[in-house]
mmCIF file of C-alpha atoms in Angstrom:
data_model
loop_
_atom_site.group_PDB
_atom_site.id
_atom_site.type_symbol
_atom_site.label_atom_id
_atom_site.label_comp_id
_atom_site.label_asym_id
_atom_site.label_seq_id
_atom_site.Cartn_x
_atom_site.Cartn_y
_atom_site.Cartn_z
ATOM 1 C CA ARG A 146 96.990 111.016 144.115
ATOM 2 C CA ALA A 147 97.509 110.472 140.049
ATOM 3 C CA HIS A 148 100.123 111.391 138.106
ATOM 4 C CA LEU A 149 98.898 112.847 134.753
ATOM 5 C CA PRO A 150 100.672 111.745 131.980
ATOM 6 C CA GLY A 151 101.232 114.586 129.862
ATOM 7 C CA GLU A 152 99.189 117.447 128.514
ATOM 8 C CA GLY A 153 95.716 117.461 128.165
ATOM 9 C CA VAL A 154 91.838 116.773 130.653
ATOM 10 C CA PHE A 155 91.593 114.103 133.402
ATOM 11 C CA GLN A 156 88.859 113.585 135.174
ATOM 12 C CA CYS A 157 88.445 111.100 138.624
ATOM 13 C CA SER A 158 86.538 108.872 138.418
ATOM 14 C CA ILE A 159 85.985 108.769 142.273
ATOM 15 C CA THR A 160 84.894 112.550 143.106
ATOM 16 C CA GLY A 161 84.421 113.838 139.825
ATOM 17 C CA LEU A 162 87.229 115.980 140.061
ATOM 18 C CA SER A 163 88.829 117.358 136.506
ATOM 19 C CA PHE A 164 91.937 118.659 136.351
ATOM 20 C CA GLU A 165 93.440 120.335 132.715
ATOM 21 C CA VAL A 166 96.769 120.386 132.768
ATOM 22 C CA LYS A 167 99.557 122.261 130.765
ATOM 23 C CA SER A 168 102.954 119.194 130.877
ATOM 24 C CA ALA A 169 102.860 115.947 133.019
ATOM 25 C CA VAL A 170 102.404 116.218 136.970
ATOM 26 C CA THR A 171 101.021 114.362 140.138
ATOM 27 C CA VAL A 172 98.434 115.518 142.306
ATOM 28 C CA THR A 173 97.211 114.159 145.132
ATOM 29 C CA TYR A 174 93.761 115.359 146.750
ATOM 30 C CA ARG A 175 90.667 114.380 150.105
ATOM 31 C CA TYR A 176 88.002 114.663 150.723
ATOM 32 C CA ALA A 177 87.575 117.870 154.172
ATOM 33 C CA THR A 178 85.100 118.931 156.033
ATOM 34 C CA TRP A 179 82.760 121.766 156.040
ATOM 35 C CA THR A 180 82.155 122.560 159.656
ATOM 36 C CA ARG A 181 85.523 122.363 159.875
ATOM 37 C CA HIS A 182 86.158 125.225 158.114
ATOM 38 C CA LEU A 183 83.365 127.361 157.613
ATOM 39 C CA SER A 184 82.636 129.652 160.852
ATOM 40 C CA LYS A 185 78.844 129.957 161.839
ATOM 41 C CA GLY A 186 78.151 133.433 160.834
ATOM 42 C CA ASP A 187 79.768 132.049 157.077
ATOM 43 C CA GLN A 188 77.159 129.382 157.541
ATOM 44 C CA GLU A 189 74.241 131.547 157.826
ATOM 45 C CA THR A 190 75.047 132.589 154.952
ATOM 46 C CA TRP A 191 76.671 130.084 152.984
ATOM 47 C CA VAL A 192 75.468 126.775 151.702
ATOM 48 C CA PRO A 193 77.802 123.971 150.281
ATOM 49 C CA ALA A 194 77.562 123.137 146.319
ATOM 50 C CA GLY A 195 79.990 120.813 146.401
ATOM 51 C CA PRO A 196 82.885 118.418 148.647
ATOM 52 C CA LEU A 197 85.016 120.135 150.193
ATOM 53 C CA LEU A 198 89.068 119.620 148.678
ATOM 54 C CA HIS A 199 91.820 119.643 149.583
ATOM 55 C CA ILE A 200 94.761 119.445 146.684
ATOM 56 C CA VAL A 201 98.013 119.878 146.483
ATOM 57 C CA VAL A 202 99.602 119.954 143.197
ATOM 58 C CA GLN A 203 102.915 122.008 141.155
ATOM 59 C CA PRO A 204 102.399 126.165 140.975
ATOM 60 C CA GLY A 205 102.196 126.818 137.136
ATOM 61 C CA VAL A 206 101.729 123.796 135.860
ATOM 62 C CA VAL A 207 97.328 123.698 135.656
ATOM 63 C CA ARG A 208 95.029 125.304 132.951
ATOM 64 C CA ALA A 209 92.440 124.383 134.750
ATOM 65 C CA VAL A 210 90.463 122.994 137.305
ATOM 66 C CA ARG A 211 86.562 121.080 137.538
ATOM 67 C CA LEU A 212 84.844 121.828 140.712
ATOM 68 C CA PRO A 213 82.337 119.332 141.462
ATOM 69 C CA HIS A 214 78.814 120.169 142.810
ATOM 70 C CA PHE A 215 75.306 119.307 142.693
ATOM 71 C CA ILE A 216 73.011 122.637 141.843
ATOM 72 C CA CYS A 217 70.634 121.650 138.964
ATOM 73 C CA LEU A 218 71.340 124.043 135.565
ATOM 74 C CA ALA A 219 68.508 122.228 134.215
ATOM 75 C CA GLU A 220 65.844 124.853 134.501
ATOM 76 C CA ASP A 221 66.338 128.802 134.271
ATOM 77 C CA VAL A 222 68.630 129.104 137.371
ATOM 78 C CA ASP A 223 69.950 132.240 138.758
ATOM 79 C CA THR A 224 74.359 131.579 139.093
ATOM 80 C CA SER A 225 74.987 134.477 140.899
ATOM 81 C CA PRO A 226 74.390 132.859 144.177
ATOM 82 C CA CYS A 227 77.215 130.618 142.746
ATOM 83 C CA PHE A 228 80.864 130.722 144.278
ATOM 84 C CA ILE A 229 84.618 128.800 144.941
ATOM 85 C CA ALA A 230 85.289 128.855 148.108
ATOM 86 C CA HIS A 231 89.603 129.267 148.110
ATOM 87 C CA PHE A 232 90.955 128.528 151.932
ATOM 88 C CA GLU A 233 94.405 129.253 152.933
ATOM 89 C CA SER A 234 95.650 129.230 156.552
ATOM 90 C CA GLY A 235 92.122 129.899 157.835
ATOM 91 C CA ASN A 236 91.263 132.259 156.260
ATOM 92 C CA MET A 237 88.391 132.120 153.574
ATOM 93 C CA THR A 238 88.530 134.282 150.304
ATOM 94 C CA LEU A 239 85.528 133.918 147.371
ATOM 95 C CA GLN A 240 86.483 133.345 143.647
ATOM 96 C CA ARG A 241 83.439 133.456 141.063
ATOM 97 C CA PRO A 242 83.936 130.547 138.319
ATOM 98 C CA THR A 243 85.264 131.052 135.599
ATOM 99 C CA ARG A 244 82.044 128.942 134.298
ATOM 100 C CA LEU A 245 78.967 126.320 135.295
ATOM 101 C CA ILE A 246 78.721 124.151 132.950
ATOM 102 C CA ALA A 247 76.730 121.001 134.465
ATOM 103 C CA PHE A 248 77.652 118.498 137.598
ATOM 104 C CA SER A 249 81.018 121.163 137.505
ATOM 105 C CA ALA A 250 81.894 124.733 138.435
ATOM 106 C CA VAL A 251 85.472 125.693 136.129
ATOM 107 C CA LEU A 252 87.560 127.893 137.421
ATOM 108 C CA ASP A 253 91.062 128.433 135.199
ATOM 109 C CA ASN A 254 93.942 129.342 136.400
ATOM 110 C CA PRO A 255 94.287 127.803 140.314
ATOM 111 C CA SER A 256 95.971 128.616 143.117
ATOM 112 C CA PHE A 257 95.480 125.346 145.493
ATOM 113 C CA SER A 258 94.835 124.304 148.704
ATOM 114 C CA LEU A 259 91.072 123.811 149.854
ATOM 115 C CA LEU A 260 88.746 125.009 147.283
ATOM 116 C CA GLY A 261 85.283 124.241 147.472
ATOM 117 C CA VAL A 262 81.987 125.545 145.420
ATOM 118 C CA LEU A 263 79.551 128.259 147.774
ATOM 119 C CA TRP A 264 76.514 129.517 147.283
ATOM 120 C CA ARG A 265 74.460 132.112 148.926
ATOM 121 C CA ARG A 266 72.099 132.227 151.152
ATOM 122 C CA LEU A 267 69.002 134.225 149.533
ATOM 123 C CA ARG A 268 67.388 136.297 152.349
ATOM 124 C CA SER A 269 63.428 135.148 150.846
ATOM 125 C CA SER A 270 63.602 131.686 150.973
ATOM 126 C CA LEU A 271 66.504 128.252 150.730
ATOM 127 C CA ASN A 272 64.206 127.057 147.594
ATOM 128 C CA SER A 273 65.529 129.117 145.261
ATOM 129 C CA PHE A 274 67.861 126.461 145.198
ATOM 130 C CA PRO A 275 67.331 123.292 143.072
ATOM 131 C CA MET A 276 69.155 120.429 143.190
ATOM 132 C CA HIS A 277 70.325 116.632 142.081
ATOM 133 C CA SER A 278 70.294 114.349 144.811
ATOM 134 C CA LEU A 279 70.488 110.821 145.828
ATOM 135 C CA VAL A 280 68.309 107.927 146.849
ATOM 136 C CA LEU A 281 69.915 105.249 147.998
ATOM 137 C CA ILE A 282 68.468 102.043 150.468
ATOM 138 C CA PHE A 283 69.952 99.836 152.669
ATOM 139 C CA GLN A 284 69.111 95.936 153.701
ATOM 140 C CA GLN A 285 71.237 95.476 157.154
ATOM 141 C CA LEU A 286 71.864 91.910 156.333
ATOM 142 C CA SER A 287 71.883 91.035 159.953
ATOM 143 C CA ALA A 288 68.320 92.466 161.602
ATOM 144 C CA ALA A 289 64.941 91.843 161.644
ATOM 145 C CA ASP A 290 63.307 89.881 159.193
ATOM 146 C CA THR A 291 63.721 93.226 156.721
ATOM 147 C CA THR A 292 65.091 95.963 157.882
ATOM 148 C CA LEU A 293 66.445 99.001 155.689
ATOM 149 C CA HIS A 294 67.399 101.937 155.560
ATOM 150 C CA LEU A 295 66.207 104.981 152.999
ATOM 151 C CA TYR A 296 68.076 108.443 152.316
ATOM 152 C CA LEU A 297 68.117 111.126 150.574
ATOM 153 C CA ILE A 298 71.091 113.190 150.132
ATOM 154 C CA PRO A 299 72.337 115.645 147.843
ATOM 155 C CA ASP A 300 74.159 114.555 145.088
ATOM 156 C CA ASP A 301 77.426 114.603 145.599
ATOM 157 C CA LYS A 302 80.113 111.574 145.975
ATOM 158 C CA SER A 303 81.527 112.454 148.911
ATOM 159 C CA VAL A 304 78.834 112.015 151.740
ATOM 160 C CA LYS A 305 77.494 109.386 149.140
ATOM 161 C CA GLN A 306 81.793 108.175 150.096
ATOM 162 C CA ALA A 307 80.341 107.717 153.637
ATOM 163 C CA VAL A 308 76.799 106.664 153.932
ATOM 164 C CA GLU A 309 77.842 103.001 151.931
ATOM 165 C CA GLU A 310 81.334 103.297 154.368
ATOM 166 C CA GLN A 311 78.737 103.765 157.476
ATOM 167 C CA GLU A 312 76.698 101.468 156.036
ATOM 168 C CA ARG A 313 79.499 99.009 155.662
ATOM 169 C CA ASN A 314 80.379 98.507 159.040
ATOM 170 C CA TRP A 315 76.283 98.556 160.243
ATOM 171 C CA ASN A 316 76.623 95.310 157.048
ATOM 172 C CA SER A 317 74.089 96.837 155.276
ATOM 173 C CA LYS A 318 74.746 96.006 151.532
ATOM 174 C CA LEU A 319 72.939 99.021 148.372
ATOM 175 C CA ILE A 320 70.361 97.764 147.048
ATOM 176 C CA PRO A 321 70.512 100.206 143.392
ATOM 177 C CA LYS A 322 67.551 102.197 142.769
ATOM 178 C CA PRO A 323 67.193 105.654 140.390
ATOM 179 C CA SER A 324 67.399 109.409 141.559
ATOM 180 C CA PRO A 325 64.566 111.786 142.288
ATOM 181 C CA PHE A 326 63.059 112.713 138.387
ATOM 182 C CA ASN A 327 62.828 115.866 139.227
ATOM 183 C CA PRO A 328 65.489 118.498 141.454
ATOM 184 C CA LEU A 329 65.139 118.972 144.952
ATOM 185 C CA PHE A 330 65.258 121.857 147.609
ATOM 186 C CA PHE A 331 67.482 122.434 150.308
ATOM 187 C CA GLY A 332 64.328 123.521 153.451
ATOM 188 C CA CYS A 333 62.222 121.136 152.020
ATOM 189 C CA SER A 334 60.769 117.959 153.278
ATOM 190 C CA TYR A 335 59.894 115.368 151.536
ATOM 191 C CA ARG A 336 56.963 112.585 152.521
ATOM 192 C CA VAL A 337 58.257 109.148 152.063
ATOM 193 C CA THR A 338 55.437 106.436 151.800
ATOM 194 C CA SER A 339 54.625 103.013 150.565
ATOM 195 C CA THR A 340 52.314 100.151 148.748
ATOM 196 C CA SER A 341 52.440 98.320 151.313
ATOM 197 C CA PHE A 342 52.459 97.727 154.676
ATOM 198 C CA VAL A 343 55.546 98.773 156.350
ATOM 199 C CA VAL A 344 56.999 100.058 159.860
ATOM 200 C CA MET A 345 58.585 103.421 159.727
ATOM 201 C CA THR A 346 60.818 104.816 162.547
ATOM 202 C CA PRO A 347 61.011 107.489 162.944
ATOM 203 C CA ASN A 348 59.361 109.939 160.318
ATOM 204 C CA VAL A 349 58.154 109.389 157.579
ATOM 205 C CA LYS A 350 58.970 113.370 156.795
ATOM 206 C CA LEU A 351 62.469 113.279 155.194
ATOM 207 C CA PRO A 352 64.706 116.875 155.549
ATOM 208 C CA PHE A 353 66.430 117.211 152.041
ATOM 209 C CA CYS A 354 69.788 119.103 153.788
ATOM 210 C CA TYR A 355 73.372 118.972 153.444
ATOM 211 C CA LYS A 356 75.051 117.796 156.103
ATOM 212 C CA SER A 357 78.909 117.151 156.464
ATOM 213 C CA PRO A 358 79.752 113.330 155.706
ATOM 214 C CA LYS A 359 81.024 112.951 159.505
ATOM 215 C CA GLU A 360 78.121 113.681 160.696
ATOM 216 C CA GLN A 361 75.117 111.324 160.960
ATOM 217 C CA GLN A 362 73.711 111.341 157.577
ATOM 218 C CA LEU A 363 68.888 111.246 157.710
ATOM 219 C CA PHE A 364 67.701 108.631 157.313
ATOM 220 C CA VAL A 365 63.883 106.918 157.758
ATOM 221 C CA GLU A 366 64.497 102.930 158.989
ATOM 222 C CA ILE A 367 61.887 100.616 156.804
ATOM 223 C CA TYR A 368 60.686 98.068 158.439
ATOM 224 C CA ILE A 369 59.303 94.465 156.391
ATOM 225 C CA SER A 370 57.935 92.304 158.861
ATOM 226 C CA ASN A 371 56.069 89.596 155.498
ATOM 227 C CA MET A 372 58.197 90.656 152.373
ATOM 228 C CA VAL A 373 55.644 90.509 148.951
ATOM 229 C CA GLU A 374 56.807 89.985 145.540
ATOM 230 C CA GLU A 375 57.397 93.213 144.843
ATOM 231 C CA MET A 376 56.033 96.730 146.448
ATOM 232 C CA SER A 377 55.853 100.256 145.632
ATOM 233 C CA PHE A 378 58.171 102.712 146.980
ATOM 234 C CA LEU A 379 56.746 107.141 146.727
ATOM 235 C CA MET A 380 57.963 110.433 147.788
ATOM 236 C CA THR A 381 56.145 113.589 147.524
ATOM 237 C CA ASP A 382 57.256 117.197 148.234
ATOM 238 C CA THR A 383 55.024 117.903 151.706
ATOM 239 C CA ARG A 384 54.374 121.283 150.357
ATOM 240 C CA ASN A 385 52.177 120.802 146.547
ATOM 241 C CA GLY A 386 51.964 116.795 147.395
ATOM 242 C CA THR A 387 53.925 116.706 143.948
ATOM 243 C CA GLU A 388 55.168 113.095 143.372
ATOM 244 C CA VAL A 389 59.214 113.566 142.830
ATOM 245 C CA TRP A 390 60.943 110.346 143.414
ATOM 246 C CA ARG A 391 59.244 106.241 142.190
ATOM 247 C CA ALA A 392 60.801 103.315 143.027
ATOM 248 C CA SER A 393 60.044 99.061 143.298
ATOM 249 C CA LEU A 394 61.366 96.735 145.621
ATOM 250 C CA ARG A 395 61.121 92.877 144.807
ATOM 251 C CA SER A 396 62.172 89.868 146.874
ATOM 252 C CA GLY A 397 64.715 89.100 143.862
ATOM 253 C CA ASP A 398 66.079 92.216 145.579
ATOM 254 C CA ILE A 399 66.644 91.485 149.411
ATOM 255 C CA ASN A 400 68.513 88.594 151.125
ATOM 256 C CA LEU A 401 65.690 86.837 153.100
ATOM 257 C CA PRO A 402 66.346 85.514 155.698
ATOM 258 C CA THR A 403 67.233 82.195 156.561
ATOM 259 C CA ARG A 404 65.948 81.135 159.933
ATOM 260 C CA ASP A 405 67.803 77.906 160.271
ATOM 261 C CA SER A 406 71.219 78.780 159.420
ATOM 262 C CA LYS A 407 74.084 78.894 161.703
ATOM 263 C CA THR A 408 75.704 82.037 162.277
ATOM 264 C CA PHE A 409 78.988 82.286 162.113
ATOM 265 C CA SER A 410 81.558 85.070 163.644
ATOM 266 C CA GLY A 411 84.446 86.497 161.111
ATOM 267 C CA GLU A 412 87.107 84.672 163.155
ATOM 268 C CA ALA A 413 84.920 81.260 163.030
ATOM 269 C CA PHE A 414 84.149 81.922 159.678
ATOM 270 C CA VAL A 415 87.973 82.213 158.255
ATOM 271 C CA LYS A 416 90.095 79.205 160.601
ATOM 272 C CA LYS A 417 87.059 76.683 159.924
ATOM 273 C CA HIS A 418 86.674 77.485 155.653
ATOM 274 C CA GLN A 419 90.435 78.962 154.955
ATOM 275 C CA THR A 420 91.097 76.111 152.731
ATOM 276 C CA GLU A 421 88.478 77.007 150.398
ATOM 277 C CA LEU A 422 88.889 80.250 150.984
ATOM 278 C CA CYS A 423 92.083 80.222 148.969
ATOM 279 C CA SER A 424 90.963 78.317 145.957
ATOM 280 C CA ARG A 425 87.549 80.527 145.406
ATOM 281 C CA MET A 426 87.749 83.972 147.188
ATOM 282 C CA ARG A 427 86.794 86.496 144.341
ATOM 283 C CA GLN A 428 86.893 89.953 143.760
ATOM 284 C CA LEU A 429 90.019 90.286 145.113
ATOM 285 C CA PRO A 430 90.536 93.486 144.161
ATOM 286 C CA ASN A 431 87.259 95.421 145.791
ATOM 287 C CA ILE A 432 87.815 92.497 148.310
ATOM 288 C CA LEU A 433 91.375 94.448 149.169
ATOM 289 C CA LEU A 434 90.018 98.282 148.473
ATOM 290 C CA HIS A 435 87.483 97.835 151.569
ATOM 291 C CA LEU A 436 89.219 96.598 153.555
ATOM 292 C CA ARG A 437 92.029 99.780 153.363
ATOM 293 C CA ASP A 438 88.506 101.932 154.007
ATOM 294 C CA ALA A 439 88.465 99.857 157.177
ATOM 295 C CA ASN A 440 91.656 100.782 157.806
ATOM 296 C CA VAL A 441 92.688 96.984 157.993
ATOM 297 C CA ILE A 442 95.644 97.024 155.272
ATOM 298 C CA ASN A 443 98.134 99.373 153.838
ATOM 299 C CA SER A 444 99.146 99.867 150.239
ATOM 300 C CA ASP A 445 102.340 98.489 151.298
ATOM 301 C CA GLU A 446 99.959 95.489 152.608
ATOM 302 C CA GLU A 447 98.001 95.702 149.310
ATOM 303 C CA GLU A 448 100.352 95.391 147.069
ATOM 304 C CA GLU A 449 102.450 92.431 148.743
ATOM 305 C CA VAL A 450 98.972 90.709 147.943
ATOM 306 C CA GLN A 451 98.681 92.098 144.485
ATOM 307 C CA GLY A 452 102.422 91.402 144.205
ATOM 308 C CA GLN A 453 101.078 87.320 144.031
ATOM 309 C CA ASP A 454 101.503 85.406 140.334
ATOM 310 C CA THR A 455 98.476 82.696 141.078
ATOM 311 C CA ASN A 456 94.817 83.653 142.245
ATOM 312 C CA LYS A 457 95.439 81.314 144.733
ATOM 313 C CA ARG A 458 98.701 82.871 146.794
ATOM 314 C CA LYS A 459 96.944 86.022 147.166
ATOM 315 C CA ASN A 460 94.177 84.966 148.132
ATOM 316 C CA ARG A 461 97.218 82.755 150.438
ATOM 317 C CA VAL A 462 98.730 85.690 152.141
ATOM 318 C CA LEU A 463 95.499 88.407 151.992
ATOM 319 C CA LEU A 464 93.813 85.287 154.620
ATOM 320 C CA ASP A 465 97.111 84.822 156.161
ATOM 321 C CA LEU A 466 97.917 88.740 156.783
ATOM 322 C CA VAL A 467 94.666 89.037 157.854
ATOM 323 C CA GLU A 468 94.962 86.389 160.877
ATOM 324 C CA LYS A 469 97.543 88.250 161.922
ATOM 325 C CA LYS A 470 95.955 91.038 162.747
ATOM 326 C CA GLY A 471 93.652 89.649 164.754
ATOM 327 C CA LEU A 472 89.733 89.279 165.532
ATOM 328 C CA LYS A 473 88.540 93.051 163.708
ATOM 329 C CA ALA A 474 90.630 91.700 160.920
ATOM 330 C CA GLN A 475 88.421 88.695 160.637
ATOM 331 C CA GLU A 476 85.496 89.788 161.215
ATOM 332 C CA GLN A 477 85.722 92.973 158.546
ATOM 333 C CA LEU A 478 86.276 90.160 156.402
ATOM 334 C CA TYR A 479 84.190 88.185 157.297
ATOM 335 C CA GLN A 480 80.928 92.106 156.130
ATOM 336 C CA ILE A 481 82.344 92.072 153.485
ATOM 337 C CA LEU A 482 82.696 88.271 152.107
ATOM 338 C CA GLN A 483 78.633 88.744 152.823
ATOM 339 C CA ILE A 484 77.757 91.972 151.283
ATOM 340 C CA LYS A 485 80.786 91.203 147.407
ATOM 341 C CA ASP A 486 79.993 87.295 147.299
ATOM 342 C CA PRO A 487 76.824 85.533 149.593
ATOM 343 C CA TYR A 488 76.908 83.153 147.357
ATOM 344 C CA LEU A 489 80.075 82.168 148.430
ATOM 345 C CA ILE A 490 79.404 82.274 152.338
ATOM 346 C CA ALA A 491 75.937 80.924 152.179
ATOM 347 C CA ASP A 492 77.418 77.829 150.476
ATOM 348 C CA LEU A 493 79.839 77.579 152.986
ATOM 349 C CA GLU A 494 77.674 78.044 155.875
#
């Protein structure tokens, strides 16, 4: 929910959704799931080209809405198959966007409920739909030696958010790397290789497709038994061998295992180091955000923590809340600290 204070154009930094409004208004929006609303028949005809969003706003105030999409417009792309889907009472209607710009489909004088950008499949080929994409690499911190998960997904913030949440639950950290430098195509497979010896499971080929944020996204597991100073990973188009992505992984990018260190459960760690955590826990807004995403705390409890007048008191109130909520909450806090402040964890352990 966001309160827009007056006439102007406002963009959400999390979703990329943008509103042009005539006057002050409050907007409420959340991600929805394409597969829940597109019938099986429609899924044969249409491909999601951006997230589906459920939007609630006072009628008549929004001049235009800019819905995020991941269509690559850098080349001479025929945009006639692009539509905006509008779901009401279980029925889908299609509207032409007023205009299509980089990363947004603009719709003037919109009405709201469920809105999202779709692309009509062409009978001849799926490969006529160039897309912006992301390669996400995570290190699974609790796995043996160095274990990485590599994802290839469309540049859809709802999908990226779902992957990050799943990896947090698996006690993983993101290793930031560049995106592919060529547009990719649904229906194609891309081969992942490395300049060093690694074990990839289940397959070095990744199919590029749209999967709902509620579904398990496809990834390649990469196992490195002996991490060298630097190794390169490549991704090529299996149709013609064209290189579409390259990144270097350096020893400084990852957390190397310390085989002789003790492993603490969340409960034991929080209990043992409560005094130090009160004094030294930092990045509280990020920690609170992750705890809310994991449904450990609610918005009222977050406000209670933020309402304290010193960082030490904020930390104390948060630790008391987490302790009252039990073992699962303490484990979540411990895992979040491992990602957000690994040096503090290492020092205390």
